[in-house]
Each structure stands twice: as structure tokens, then as C-alpha cells.
Amino acid sequence: MDFQRYLLIGAIAALSFMLLTEWVNFKDERKGTDVVAAYQQQQNTGNTTPAATVPESAFPTATASSNNDADIPSLEPEEPSNETAFVENIDRVKVRTDALEIDINTQGGDIVFAALPKHYAELDNPDVPFTLLEQSNLRTYIAQSGLIGVNGIDTSKGRAQYTSQQREYRLEDGQDELLVDLIYQASNEVTITKRFRFTRGEYLIDIQYLIDNRGSLPWTGGMFGQLKRDNTPDPAQDSSGMGLAPYLGAAIHLPDEPYSKVSFEDIAEKQFPKQNLEGGWVAMIQHYFTSAWIPDPSQTHTYSMLKAKDDANIIRFTSPQVTVNAGETGKIISQLYTGPKDQYRLEEISSGLELTVDYGILWWIAQPLFWLLTKLHGYLGNWGFAIIAVTVLVKAAFFQLNAKAYTSMANMRKVQPKLTAIRERYADDRQKQSAEMMNLYKKEKINPLGGCLPILVQMPVFISLYWVLMESVELRHAPFIGYIDDLSVMDPYFILPLIMGVSMFIQQKLNPPPPDPMQAKVMQWMPVMFTFFFLFFPAGLVLYWVVNNTLSIIQQYIITKRIENE
């Protein structure tokens, strides 16, 4: 009978494993099909498409606003210019570099599509880059900018229509820089050039407005830049598995808080006060990637956040107006970063921007761990081996603390028969039972909490390492060995989670059993529960836990056997 029961349990387990594997494969295939279709839709977008309806609150204006448009920022209540001309259709200018695929909408000069050729959407589709910015039926996430003010050419009523000499620009081999100029003829006497400067290997785009005033009157205006995103889920998190969800939302640099997060829920429910800051930046953050506006660091800008009438989330800056005198030229500068969260490059761009690699409150521990991880990867050439090496070094750093904890556990395990006898002898007298147990602890020189305190001290380090592995874009699509070709997604055959479950079971057998029988039964199921959760964790994280558990088992086994033989 027992044999039949075990055979049935084994058959159910095998069937469940096959069904789970097929479900994972089906989900990945379906997601890959959707990603490819969305990318092809963007690539097949014609040069001329119907213009989208622009909500009034979607753009700042320098003219006096009505009470219904209280969420629209204004520079000064000046008289609006009558020089602006608008058209009904929008064109796209395509820009291709080694690091970016960009579509620029000539109506307003907004970036409405940005893909990253060096980062694939799916590992099995290297021809389909990861799409960060897009304006499609799947998602709206775009980078907008324009000129507002007395002679501004962008208002809530419409955008300026630029012209371009080419429909497509490409950074050729041997070129280090690519300039894309969009021209707007504000009048017969004022020409405005919106210049995009792309650099080889860079995700940072220099955006300049060049104002050529050939007239007899001064030209006055200021720049705004904003990121507009709807509430769709983070596409980069679809393959990240379970665990603590990475942050999706807005962030801003404040003088007293270099990295201040503002969730989409807060944007919708709270009034975000305008902030006048010198330099600074504002960003949209998601797993592995970010987009950020970095205006002129020498000027004081006004930052704001709002919920648009189409329910989109908008974060923006507006710069002070500049005046270009008659017969002179002027320039307004800013930068847009749209790419991976490379914390060392982001730190070079603007102070605090590297904190968009969000390690939480333990960032001061996580950043040195990431530095160590990158150094080890430089020597080993494999992120999986680097994770193993970091885990070994962290365990070595806590070797003595772990030794004290395991020694305490081994002593508790050794006196377990005596503790059981005391519980049985004084089962009806809890006070006497506790007193006898304390006497036994004193006699054997055992601290019942000695096994817990050293482990609690280490918890911040292990949590920090968890976030390092979770947040590092370097691990995305990074292979290990064998069938594990991506450490950022779950093990497709669940081998690492099963090994982790076995290691937890072995660890549990080395620990003293809980005194309460019911608690002991619950603890027996813990390896099974953790194995189920770890099935969906990224392989890099599971690898870390497997190595950590294995090293703990070796150290604990040696200490336990030594004490039992004394």
C-alpha cells in the first residue's frame, strides 16, 4: 500500500512538473510573439499618419490659462504670439545609431519611439531590440519637448511642424557623431532649428534649440521637456519572476533628497508642488531601464508632475525664458537619457541619477557589493561565476559569526534529548519546566539565542545582495553554463530551485527541531514552500541561494560533527 501511495505521489509530481514547464514555454512564446508584432508595427509605421488628439493639459503654456487648465504650468501671462503655424498630419524622422533606434515626430519634434539594439526584447529574437519609448496600441511612453513663452511655438492648442532634409539618418561606420536638424520657420525673420546630437555608443542625446532672429524685434521664449507615460505594466518585468517588484514610476532630484520617488498613484491622488531647482533632473523609472530629462545645469528650472486628462502621467521641467535680440542668434540646451540603468554612466551625467538603480534603503551596502560583483566579472568573464565568487567572499567575511551560530545550534541539538526529558517530566508545571531548562542551558554553557543573533546581523547584507542581483541590468540576458542562458529569468527546467529546496531540507535536518510538535510539522513543509516560490525567481538569485546554502551546510556539518564527537 505504501509503495502504491508513493508511486501515485511521484506520478502527480512528474505530471505537475511537465504541465508547469509547458505553461512557462507557452507564456514565453506568446510574449515573444507580442513583442515582435509590436516592434514590426513601429517599423512599418508610415511617414505620414493621422495626428493624435492632444489634451489641453498635456503641454505647458506661457499664456494666461483658464481656471479649467490650472494644472498647466505658465511662465508669464504674456500675449500669445500669432506666428505659430500647425498642420493636421505628423511625419516621422528615423534615426539609427549603434546604441539607439529613434523615431522623431516632426510635429513638435517629440521622440515617440526609442529601441535599444544592444538590449534584445527577447533573448531568442536578437533582431528585435528592447523598446523603451513607444506610441502604439500597446503603450504610450514618449519624450516631449518644445518652446513656450511670448514667442513660443508649442502650446496646448497645437505643435509646431518641423521639416527635415532627410527621412532617415544613420550613424555610419567611422562616424562618432550624428547631427539631426529639424527646421521650423516661425516667420520670414525667425528660424528655429531643433538639433539632436547622437554619439556612438551613447544613450544620452543632446537636444538644442538654435534661434536665428533676423528680424527687428526681440524673440523671447523658454523650453519645456517632459516624459509622458500611461499606466501599463513594466514590459521589462515580465521575465523577472516573482519576488519584490522593482519600482515603476517617476523620480526627481531634490536638494535635500538626491533621489525622490513619486509613484503614479501619488501623481493621481496628491498635488505635487512645483519645485524651482538649479540644474537637477526628472526621470521615469522601470526595471533595468530609465528615461530622464537633464536640463541646463547652470539655470534654475521649474519641475512639476501631473495627471493628464487622458489619464497619462506627466513629469516635466520648464526653463526660464531667454531673449534673443534682433539680428542675433541664441541657443537653449538640454539632454535626454533613454537607456539601461548603468549606474556608473548615470553618475557621470548628473548627480543622483545613478540612484535610479534602486537598491532601497540599503543602497550604501548594495553599491559596494555591486562594485565587487563587477570587478569579479572583469576577472572571471561570466556573471554566474561572479555571483558564486561574491557569495563565497560574503560567507568568508561572516565566517566567525556563522561559526558561533552553528556552534550554538549544534549544542542545542546535542542536549535535545535532555530538553525532551525535562518537558515530559514537568509537562504540567510550565514554570518548573522553564526553570529546569534554564539550569540546563547554564550547565552546558548554551545561549538559546546564540544561533539567531549572528544570522540577524547578516540579514542586511543578504537583502542588499538580493537587490543587487535583482536590479543590475548587466545580468539581463547574461548566460551562465549549460542550458541557463539568461540569469535574469527563471530556470526553464527548475533544476536550480529543486537543488535549493534539497539544500534547505538538509539544513533543516542539521538544525535542532522546534520544541512545539505543531511548529515542527510546519517547519518540515518550509523547504517545499520555498521551492515553489523559487521556481519563479530569476536564475541568478536562485544560484546565489544555492551557493549560500551549500556553504552553510558544509560549515554547519563540520561544526555539528565536531561537537557531537566531543
PDB file of N, CA, C and O in Angstrom, residues 3-19:
ATOM      1  N   PHE A   3       3.856   1.513  -1.131  1.00  0.00           N
ATOM      2  CA  PHE A   3       4.507   1.630  -2.430  1.00  0.00           C
ATOM      3  C   PHE A   3       3.575   2.280  -3.450  1.00  0.00           C
ATOM      4  O   PHE A   3       3.981   3.139  -4.228  1.00  0.00           O
ATOM      5  N   GLN A   4       2.289   1.868  -3.441  1.00  0.00           N
ATOM      6  CA  GLN A   4       1.326   2.452  -4.372  1.00  0.00           C
ATOM      7  C   GLN A   4       1.117   3.940  -4.094  1.00  0.00           C
ATOM      8  O   GLN A   4       0.978   4.747  -5.017  1.00  0.00           O
ATOM      9  N   ARG A   5       1.075   4.299  -2.788  1.00  0.00           N
ATOM     10  CA  ARG A   5       0.888   5.705  -2.435  1.00  0.00           C
ATOM     11  C   ARG A   5       2.055   6.549  -2.936  1.00  0.00           C
ATOM     12  O   ARG A   5       1.868   7.610  -3.524  1.00  0.00           O
ATOM     13  N   TYR A   6       3.297   6.061  -2.702  1.00  0.00           N
ATOM     14  CA  TYR A   6       4.468   6.803  -3.153  1.00  0.00           C
ATOM     15  C   TYR A   6       4.531   6.885  -4.674  1.00  0.00           C
ATOM     16  O   TYR A   6       4.956   7.895  -5.249  1.00  0.00           O
ATOM     17  N   LEU A   7       4.119   5.807  -5.344  1.00  0.00           N
ATOM     18  CA  LEU A   7       4.103   5.815  -6.804  1.00  0.00           C
ATOM     19  C   LEU A   7       3.108   6.852  -7.321  1.00  0.00           C
ATOM     20  O   LEU A   7       3.397   7.584  -8.287  1.00  0.00           O
ATOM     21  N   LEU A   8       1.931   6.953  -6.683  1.00  0.00           N
ATOM     22  CA  LEU A   8       0.931   7.927  -7.089  1.00  0.00           C
ATOM     23  C   LEU A   8       1.430   9.356  -6.858  1.00  0.00           C
ATOM     24  O   LEU A   8       1.264  10.226  -7.711  1.00  0.00           O
ATOM     25  N   ILE A   9       2.063   9.580  -5.698  1.00  0.00           N
ATOM     26  CA  ILE A   9       2.613  10.906  -5.411  1.00  0.00           C
ATOM     27  C   ILE A   9       3.678  11.281  -6.430  1.00  0.00           C
ATOM     28  O   ILE A   9       3.728  12.401  -6.940  1.00  0.00           O
ATOM     29  N   GLY A  10       4.539  10.294  -6.775  1.00  0.00           N
ATOM     30  CA  GLY A  10       5.577  10.557  -7.765  1.00  0.00           C
ATOM     31  C   GLY A  10       4.994  10.870  -9.132  1.00  0.00           C
ATOM     32  O   GLY A  10       5.478  11.768  -9.840  1.00  0.00           O
ATOM     33  N   ALA A  11       3.933  10.162  -9.521  1.00  0.00           N
ATOM     34  CA  ALA A  11       3.300  10.407 -10.821  1.00  0.00           C
ATOM     35  C   ALA A  11       2.663  11.791 -10.862  1.00  0.00           C
ATOM     36  O   ALA A  11       2.766  12.504 -11.860  1.00  0.00           O
ATOM     37  N   ILE A  12       1.995  12.183  -9.763  1.00  0.00           N
ATOM     38  CA  ILE A  12       1.383  13.517  -9.710  1.00  0.00           C
ATOM     39  C   ILE A  12       2.456  14.599  -9.776  1.00  0.00           C
ATOM     40  O   ILE A  12       2.299  15.612 -10.472  1.00  0.00           O
ATOM     41  N   ALA A  13       3.578  14.384  -9.063  1.00  0.00           N
ATOM     42  CA  ALA A  13       4.664  15.363  -9.085  1.00  0.00           C
ATOM     43  C   ALA A  13       5.241  15.497 -10.487  1.00  0.00           C
ATOM     44  O   ALA A  13       5.513  16.608 -10.963  1.00  0.00           O
ATOM     45  N   ALA A  14       5.452  14.353 -11.179  1.00  0.00           N
ATOM     46  CA  ALA A  14       6.003  14.392 -12.533  1.00  0.00           C
ATOM     47  C   ALA A  14       5.046  15.088 -13.496  1.00  0.00           C
ATOM     48  O   ALA A  14       5.458  15.902 -14.333  1.00  0.00           O
ATOM     49  N   LEU A  15       3.744  14.804 -13.369  1.00  0.00           N
ATOM     50  CA  LEU A  15       2.755  15.445 -14.235  1.00  0.00           C
ATOM     51  C   LEU A  15       2.705  16.945 -13.980  1.00  0.00           C
ATOM     52  O   LEU A  15       2.630  17.747 -14.927  1.00  0.00           O
ATOM     53  N   SER A  16       2.744  17.333 -12.714  1.00  0.00           N
ATOM     54  CA  SER A  16       2.726  18.764 -12.376  1.00  0.00           C
ATOM     55  C   SER A  16       3.947  19.469 -12.950  1.00  0.00           C
ATOM     56  O   SER A  16       3.851  20.600 -13.460  1.00  0.00           O
ATOM     57  N   PHE A  17       5.095  18.814 -12.883  1.00  0.00           N
ATOM     58  CA  PHE A  17       6.324  19.396 -13.419  1.00  0.00           C
ATOM     59  C   PHE A  17       6.203  19.607 -14.925  1.00  0.00           C
ATOM     60  O   PHE A  17       6.563  20.674 -15.457  1.00  0.00           O
ATOM     61  N   MET A  18       5.670  18.619 -15.644  1.00  0.00           N
ATOM     62  CA  MET A  18       5.535  18.748 -17.103  1.00  0.00           C
ATOM     63  C   MET A  18       4.534  19.837 -17.470  1.00  0.00           C
ATOM     64  O   MET A  18       4.762  20.615 -18.402  1.00  0.00           O
ATOM     65  N   LEU A  19       3.421  19.909 -16.744  1.00  0.00           N
ATOM     66  CA  LEU A  19       2.438  20.944 -17.021  1.00  0.00           C
ATOM     67  C   LEU A  19       3.010  22.335 -16.760  1.00  0.00           C
ATOM     68  O   LEU A  19       2.777  23.267 -17.532  1.00  0.00           O
TER      69      LEU A  19
END
